[in-house]
CSV table of C-alpha atoms and ligand atoms in Angstrom, one decimal:
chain,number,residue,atom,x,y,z
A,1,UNK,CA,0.0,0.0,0.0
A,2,UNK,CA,1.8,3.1,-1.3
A,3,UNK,CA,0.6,5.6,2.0
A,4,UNK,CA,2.3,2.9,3.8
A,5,UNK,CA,5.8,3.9,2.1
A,6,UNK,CA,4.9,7.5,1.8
A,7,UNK,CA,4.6,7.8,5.9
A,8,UNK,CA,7.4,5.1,6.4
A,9,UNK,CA,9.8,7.5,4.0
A,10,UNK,CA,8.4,11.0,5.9
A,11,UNK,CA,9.2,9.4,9.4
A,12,UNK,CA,12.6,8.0,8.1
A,13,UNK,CA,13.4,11.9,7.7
A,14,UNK,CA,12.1,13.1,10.8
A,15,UNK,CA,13.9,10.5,12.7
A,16,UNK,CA,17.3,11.8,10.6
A,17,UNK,CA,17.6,8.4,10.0
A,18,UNK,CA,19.2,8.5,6.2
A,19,UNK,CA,19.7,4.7,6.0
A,20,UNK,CA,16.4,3.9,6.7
A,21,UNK,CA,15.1,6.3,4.0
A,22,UNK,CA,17.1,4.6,1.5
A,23,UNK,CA,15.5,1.4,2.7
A,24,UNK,CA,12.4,2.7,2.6
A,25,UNK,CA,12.9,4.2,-0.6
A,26,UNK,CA,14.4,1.1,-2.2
A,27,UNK,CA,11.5,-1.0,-0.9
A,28,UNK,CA,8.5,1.4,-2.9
A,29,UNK,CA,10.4,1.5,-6.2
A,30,UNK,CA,11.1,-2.1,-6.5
A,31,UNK,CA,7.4,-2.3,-5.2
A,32,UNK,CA,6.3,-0.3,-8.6
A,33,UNK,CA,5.3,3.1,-6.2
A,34,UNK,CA,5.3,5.7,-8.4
A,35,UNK,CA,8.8,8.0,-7.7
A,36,UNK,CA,7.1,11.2,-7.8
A,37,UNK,CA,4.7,10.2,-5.4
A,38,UNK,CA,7.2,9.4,-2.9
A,39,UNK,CA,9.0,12.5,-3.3
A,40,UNK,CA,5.8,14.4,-2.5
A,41,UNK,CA,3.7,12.6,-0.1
A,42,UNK,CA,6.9,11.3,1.5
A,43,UNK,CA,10.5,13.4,1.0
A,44,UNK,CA,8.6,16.7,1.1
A,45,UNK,CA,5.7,16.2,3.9
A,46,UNK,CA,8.6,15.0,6.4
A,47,UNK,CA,10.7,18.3,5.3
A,48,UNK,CA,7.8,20.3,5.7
A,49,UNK,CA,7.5,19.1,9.2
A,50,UNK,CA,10.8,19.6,10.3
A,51,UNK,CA,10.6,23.2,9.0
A,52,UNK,CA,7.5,23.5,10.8
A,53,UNK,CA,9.5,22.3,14.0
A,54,UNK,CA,12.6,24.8,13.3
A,55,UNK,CA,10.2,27.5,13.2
A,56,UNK,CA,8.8,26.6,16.7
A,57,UNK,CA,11.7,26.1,18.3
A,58,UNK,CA,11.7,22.2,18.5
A,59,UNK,CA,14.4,21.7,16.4
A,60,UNK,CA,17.7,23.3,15.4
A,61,UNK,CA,20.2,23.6,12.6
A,62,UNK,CA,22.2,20.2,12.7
A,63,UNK,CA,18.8,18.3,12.7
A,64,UNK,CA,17.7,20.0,9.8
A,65,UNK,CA,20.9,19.6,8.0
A,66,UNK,CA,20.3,15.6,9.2
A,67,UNK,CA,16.8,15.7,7.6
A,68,UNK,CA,17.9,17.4,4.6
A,69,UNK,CA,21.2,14.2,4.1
A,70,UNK,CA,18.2,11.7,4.7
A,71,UNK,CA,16.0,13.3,1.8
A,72,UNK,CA,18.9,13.8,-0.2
A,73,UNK,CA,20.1,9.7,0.7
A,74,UNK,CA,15.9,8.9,-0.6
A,75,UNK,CA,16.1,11.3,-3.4
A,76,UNK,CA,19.7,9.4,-4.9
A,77,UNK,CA,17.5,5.8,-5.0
A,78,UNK,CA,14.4,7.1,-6.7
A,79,UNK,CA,16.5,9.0,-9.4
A,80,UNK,CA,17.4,6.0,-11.2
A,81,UNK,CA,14.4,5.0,-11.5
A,82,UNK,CA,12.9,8.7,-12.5
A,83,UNK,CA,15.1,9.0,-15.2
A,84,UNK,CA,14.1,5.5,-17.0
A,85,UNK,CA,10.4,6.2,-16.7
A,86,UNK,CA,11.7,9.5,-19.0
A,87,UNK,CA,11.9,10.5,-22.4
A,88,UNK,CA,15.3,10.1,-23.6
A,89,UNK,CA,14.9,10.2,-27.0
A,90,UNK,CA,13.7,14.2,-28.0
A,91,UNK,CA,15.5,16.9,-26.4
A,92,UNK,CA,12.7,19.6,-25.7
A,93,UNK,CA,14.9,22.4,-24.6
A,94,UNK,CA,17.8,23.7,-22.9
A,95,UNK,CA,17.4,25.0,-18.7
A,96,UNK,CA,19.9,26.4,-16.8
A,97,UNK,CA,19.0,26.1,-12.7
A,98,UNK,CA,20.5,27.8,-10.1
A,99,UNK,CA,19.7,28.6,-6.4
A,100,UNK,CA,20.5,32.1,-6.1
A,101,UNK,CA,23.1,33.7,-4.0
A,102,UNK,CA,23.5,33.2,-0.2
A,103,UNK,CA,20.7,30.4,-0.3
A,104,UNK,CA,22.1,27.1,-0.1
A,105,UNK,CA,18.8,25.0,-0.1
A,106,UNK,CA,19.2,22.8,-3.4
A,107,UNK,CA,17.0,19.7,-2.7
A,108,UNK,CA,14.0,21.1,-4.4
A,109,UNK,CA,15.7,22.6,-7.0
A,110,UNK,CA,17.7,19.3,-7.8
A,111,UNK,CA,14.8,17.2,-7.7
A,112,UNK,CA,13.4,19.9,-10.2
A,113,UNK,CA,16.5,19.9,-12.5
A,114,UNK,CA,16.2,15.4,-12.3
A,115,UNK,CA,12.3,16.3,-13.4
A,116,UNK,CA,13.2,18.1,-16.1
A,117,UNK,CA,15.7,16.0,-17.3
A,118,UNK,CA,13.5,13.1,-17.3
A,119,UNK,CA,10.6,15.0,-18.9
A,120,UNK,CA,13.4,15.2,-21.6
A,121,UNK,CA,14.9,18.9,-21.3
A,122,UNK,CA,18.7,19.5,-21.4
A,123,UNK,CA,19.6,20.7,-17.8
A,124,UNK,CA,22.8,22.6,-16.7
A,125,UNK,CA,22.6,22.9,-13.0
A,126,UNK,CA,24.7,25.1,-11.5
A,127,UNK,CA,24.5,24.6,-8.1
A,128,UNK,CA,23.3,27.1,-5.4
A,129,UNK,CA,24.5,30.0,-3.7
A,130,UNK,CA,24.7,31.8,-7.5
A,131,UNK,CA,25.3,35.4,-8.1
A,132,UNK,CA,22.8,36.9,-11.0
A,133,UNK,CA,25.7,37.4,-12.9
A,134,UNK,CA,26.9,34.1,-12.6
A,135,UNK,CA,23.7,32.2,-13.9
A,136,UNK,CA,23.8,35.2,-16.4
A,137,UNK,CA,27.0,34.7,-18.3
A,138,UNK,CA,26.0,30.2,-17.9
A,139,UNK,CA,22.8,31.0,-19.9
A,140,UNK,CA,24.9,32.9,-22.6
A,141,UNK,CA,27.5,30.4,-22.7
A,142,UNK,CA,24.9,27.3,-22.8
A,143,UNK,CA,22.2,29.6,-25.2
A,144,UNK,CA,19.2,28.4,-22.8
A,145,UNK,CA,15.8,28.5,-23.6
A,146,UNK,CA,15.3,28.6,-20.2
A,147,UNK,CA,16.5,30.1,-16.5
A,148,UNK,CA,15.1,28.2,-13.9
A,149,UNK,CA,15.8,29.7,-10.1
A,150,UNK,CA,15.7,29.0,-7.1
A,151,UNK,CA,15.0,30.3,-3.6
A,152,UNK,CA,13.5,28.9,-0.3
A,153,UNK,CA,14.7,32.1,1.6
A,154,UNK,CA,12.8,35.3,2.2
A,155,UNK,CA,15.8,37.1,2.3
A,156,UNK,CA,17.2,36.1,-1.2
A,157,UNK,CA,13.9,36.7,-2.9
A,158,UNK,CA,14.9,40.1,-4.7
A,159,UNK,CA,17.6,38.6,-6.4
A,160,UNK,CA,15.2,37.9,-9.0
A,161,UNK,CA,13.5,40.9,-9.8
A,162,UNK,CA,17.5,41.8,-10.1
A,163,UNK,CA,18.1,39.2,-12.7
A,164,UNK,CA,15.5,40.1,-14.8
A,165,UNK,CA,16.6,43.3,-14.6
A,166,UNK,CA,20.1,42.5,-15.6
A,167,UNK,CA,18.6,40.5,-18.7
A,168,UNK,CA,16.9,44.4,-19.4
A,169,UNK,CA,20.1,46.4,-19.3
A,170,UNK,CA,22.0,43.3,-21.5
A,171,UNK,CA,19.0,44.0,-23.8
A,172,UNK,CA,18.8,40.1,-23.6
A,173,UNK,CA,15.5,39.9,-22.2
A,174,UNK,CA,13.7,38.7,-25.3
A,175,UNK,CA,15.9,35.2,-25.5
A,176,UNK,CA,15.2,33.7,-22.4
A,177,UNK,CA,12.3,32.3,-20.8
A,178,UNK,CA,12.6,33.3,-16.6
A,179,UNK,CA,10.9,29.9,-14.8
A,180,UNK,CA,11.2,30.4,-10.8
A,181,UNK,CA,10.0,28.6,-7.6
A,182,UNK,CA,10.6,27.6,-3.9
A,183,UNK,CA,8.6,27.9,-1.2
A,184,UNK,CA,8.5,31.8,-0.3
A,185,UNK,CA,7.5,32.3,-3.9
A,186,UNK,CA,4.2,32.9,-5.6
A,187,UNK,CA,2.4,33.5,-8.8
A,188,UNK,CA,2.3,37.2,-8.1
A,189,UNK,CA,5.7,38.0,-6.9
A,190,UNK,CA,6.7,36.3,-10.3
A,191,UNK,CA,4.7,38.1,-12.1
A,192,UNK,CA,5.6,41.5,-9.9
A,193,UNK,CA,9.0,40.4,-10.8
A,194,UNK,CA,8.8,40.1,-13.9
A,195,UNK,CA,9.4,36.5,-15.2
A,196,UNK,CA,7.6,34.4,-17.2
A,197,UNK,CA,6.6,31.4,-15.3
A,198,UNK,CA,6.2,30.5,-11.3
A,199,UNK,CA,5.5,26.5,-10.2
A,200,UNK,CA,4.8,25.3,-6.6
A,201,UNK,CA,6.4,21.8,-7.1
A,202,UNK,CA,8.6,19.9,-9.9
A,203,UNK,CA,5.8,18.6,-11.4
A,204,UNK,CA,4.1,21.6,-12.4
A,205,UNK,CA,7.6,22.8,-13.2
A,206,UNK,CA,7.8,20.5,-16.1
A,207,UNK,CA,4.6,22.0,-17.4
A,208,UNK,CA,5.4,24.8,-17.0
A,209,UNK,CA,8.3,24.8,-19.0
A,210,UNK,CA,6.4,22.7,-21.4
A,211,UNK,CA,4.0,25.6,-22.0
A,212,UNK,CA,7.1,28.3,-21.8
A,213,UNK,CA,8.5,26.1,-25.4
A,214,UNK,CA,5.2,26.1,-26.6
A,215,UNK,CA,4.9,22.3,-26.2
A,216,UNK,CA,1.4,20.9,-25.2
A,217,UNK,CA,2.1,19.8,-21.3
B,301,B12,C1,16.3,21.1,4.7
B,301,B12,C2,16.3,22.6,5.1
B,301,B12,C3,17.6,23.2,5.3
B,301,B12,C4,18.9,22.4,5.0
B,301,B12,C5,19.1,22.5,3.4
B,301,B12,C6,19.8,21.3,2.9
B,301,B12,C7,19.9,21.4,1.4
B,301,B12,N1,20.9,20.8,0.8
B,301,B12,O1,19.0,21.9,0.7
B,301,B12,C8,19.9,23.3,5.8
B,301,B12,C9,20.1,22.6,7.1
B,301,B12,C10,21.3,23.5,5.1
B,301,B12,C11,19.2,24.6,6.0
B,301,B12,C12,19.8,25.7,6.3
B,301,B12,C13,19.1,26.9,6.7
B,301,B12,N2,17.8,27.1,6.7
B,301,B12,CO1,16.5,25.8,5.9
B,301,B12,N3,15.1,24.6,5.6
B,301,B12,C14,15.1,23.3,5.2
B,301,B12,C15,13.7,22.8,5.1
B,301,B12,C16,13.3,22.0,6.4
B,301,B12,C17,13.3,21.9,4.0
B,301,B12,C18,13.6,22.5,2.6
B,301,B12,C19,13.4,21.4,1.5
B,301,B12,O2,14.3,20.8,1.0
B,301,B12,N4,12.1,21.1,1.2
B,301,B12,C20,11.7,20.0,0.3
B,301,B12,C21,11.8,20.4,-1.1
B,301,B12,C22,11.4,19.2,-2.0
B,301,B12,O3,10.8,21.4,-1.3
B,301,B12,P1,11.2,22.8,-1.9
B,301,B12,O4,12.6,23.2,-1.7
B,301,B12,O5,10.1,23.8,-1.6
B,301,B12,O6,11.1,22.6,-3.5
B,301,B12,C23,9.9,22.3,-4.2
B,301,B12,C24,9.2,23.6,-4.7
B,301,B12,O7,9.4,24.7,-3.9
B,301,B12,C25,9.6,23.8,-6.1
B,301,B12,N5,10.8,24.5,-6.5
B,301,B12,C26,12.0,24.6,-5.8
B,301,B12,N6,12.9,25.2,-6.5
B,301,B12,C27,12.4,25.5,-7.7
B,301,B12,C28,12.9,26.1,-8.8
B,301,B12,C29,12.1,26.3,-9.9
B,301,B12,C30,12.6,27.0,-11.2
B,301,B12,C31,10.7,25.9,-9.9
B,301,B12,C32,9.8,26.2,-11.0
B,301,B12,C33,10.2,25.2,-8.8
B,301,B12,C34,11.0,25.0,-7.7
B,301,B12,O8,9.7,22.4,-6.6
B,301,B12,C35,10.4,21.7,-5.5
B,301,B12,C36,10.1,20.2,-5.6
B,301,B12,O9,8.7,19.9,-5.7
B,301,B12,C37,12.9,24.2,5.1
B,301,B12,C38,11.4,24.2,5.5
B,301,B12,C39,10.4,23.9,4.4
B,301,B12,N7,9.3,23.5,4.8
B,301,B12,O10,10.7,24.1,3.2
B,301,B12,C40,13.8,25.1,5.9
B,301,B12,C41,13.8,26.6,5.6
B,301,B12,C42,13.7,26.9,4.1
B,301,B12,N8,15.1,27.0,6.2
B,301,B12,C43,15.1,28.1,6.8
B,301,B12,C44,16.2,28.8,7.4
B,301,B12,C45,15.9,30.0,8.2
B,301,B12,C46,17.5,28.3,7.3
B,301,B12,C47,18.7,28.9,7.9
B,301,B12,C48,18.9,30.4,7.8
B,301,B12,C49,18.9,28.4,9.3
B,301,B12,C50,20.0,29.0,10.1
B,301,B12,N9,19.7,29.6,11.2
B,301,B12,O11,21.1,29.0,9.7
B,301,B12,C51,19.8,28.2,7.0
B,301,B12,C52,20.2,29.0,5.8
B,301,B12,C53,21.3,28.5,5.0
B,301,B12,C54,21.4,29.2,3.7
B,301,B12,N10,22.3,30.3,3.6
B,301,B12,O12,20.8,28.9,2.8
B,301,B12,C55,13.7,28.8,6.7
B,301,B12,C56,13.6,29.9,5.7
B,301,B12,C57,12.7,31.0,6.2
B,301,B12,C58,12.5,32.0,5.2
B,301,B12,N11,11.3,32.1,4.7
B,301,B12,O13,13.4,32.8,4.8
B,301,B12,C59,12.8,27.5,6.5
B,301,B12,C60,11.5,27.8,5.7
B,301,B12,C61,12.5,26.8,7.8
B,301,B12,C62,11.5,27.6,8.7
B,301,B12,N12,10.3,27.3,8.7
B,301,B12,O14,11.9,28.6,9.3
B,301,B12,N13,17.8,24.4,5.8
């Protein structure tokens, strides 16, 4: 029963326990449980609860940084199997993802950058902790139809309103398609902002993006 591995794989993360989330993990695939259903009902819900925790005071920094190795340890069994369910075959566009600068939270955007890959878009991730100008000159270099970035923090939100702004003075603009998402985000800060395209999970990333190259999602 798949909510059986969902709330076996949320409590493997908010016990910190890393091995048994790759247990559990490698259980529900070999058991035909959808991968993007676990990393919803199960990676995120038991991240989502430990960030509720941190927020109240019930937990601190090392057991977040414990939660986030044990989604990271689920995340690096289910990608195998992620990437075969794909399409391989037609290359639907190029994305380069980034976190922005001073945020280092990359699990969501990784597991968005594995989405898109397996959707069958060419990905260049950069990493996190990226300066506008950084992701600028990687989308030049790799002529992306896409910038995809990333933030969870409240404090690194404006960094996107200055990349698009950067895209403006390199009279750029026009070339690239601005895709962006995390938790602090919303449609109406991206669209405040400026870009072309906001998505609450990976999932609706991929359409996103989809729509973005004019491909029917
Ligand atoms: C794990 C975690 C950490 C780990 C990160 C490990 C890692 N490698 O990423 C560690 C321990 C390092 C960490 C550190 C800190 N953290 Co932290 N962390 C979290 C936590 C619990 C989970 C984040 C996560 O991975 N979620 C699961 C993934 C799957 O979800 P997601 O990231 O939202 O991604 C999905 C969507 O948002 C979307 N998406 C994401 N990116 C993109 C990109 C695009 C283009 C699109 C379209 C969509 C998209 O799709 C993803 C998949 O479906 C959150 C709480 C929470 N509920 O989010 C706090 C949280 C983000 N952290 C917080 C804080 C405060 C910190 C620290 C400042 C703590 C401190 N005192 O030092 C530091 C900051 C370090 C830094 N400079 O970045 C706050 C942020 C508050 C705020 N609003 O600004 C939160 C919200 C906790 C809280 N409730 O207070 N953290």
């Amino acid at each position: 029963m798949s909510q059986t591995h969902f709330d076996a794989l949320r409590d493997a993360i908010t016990s910190l326990n890393a091995a048994t989330a790759s247990e559990v993990a490698t259980k529900a695939i070999e058991e035909g449980i959808e991968p993007v259903d676990l990393i919803t009902n199960g990676i995120r819900c038991g991240l989502d609860i430990m960030g509720e925790k941190f927020s109240n005071g019930d937990c601190f920094l090392p057991e977040l940084m414990l939660a986030g190795r044990a989604a990271d340890s689920a995340v690096s069994i289910i990608e195998p199997a992620l990437l075969a369910s794909g399409n391989d075959e037609e290359k639907l566009g190029k994305v380069v993802i980034a976190t922005v600068k001073d945020d280092l939270h990359d699990i969501g955007k990784n597991i968005v950058a594995l989405m898109l890959r397996s959707a069958g878009f060419d990905v260049v991730d950069l990493g996190c902790d990226k300066s506008k100008e950084e992701i600028f000159a990687a989308a030049e270099e790799h002529n992306a139809d896409i910038v995809g970035l990333s933030t969870l923090m409240t404090t690194c939100m404006a960094v996107i309103p200055e990349f698009i702004q950067l895209l403006n003075d390199k009279g750029v603009r026009g070339n690239y398609k601005v895709l962006v998402g995390g938790a602090p985000l919303n449609p109406k800060f991206a669209e405040d902002a400026g870009c072309d395209g906001y998505a609450a999970d990976a999932s609706k990333c991929v359409d996103m993006a989809k729509q973005l190259m004019g491909i029917a999602a």
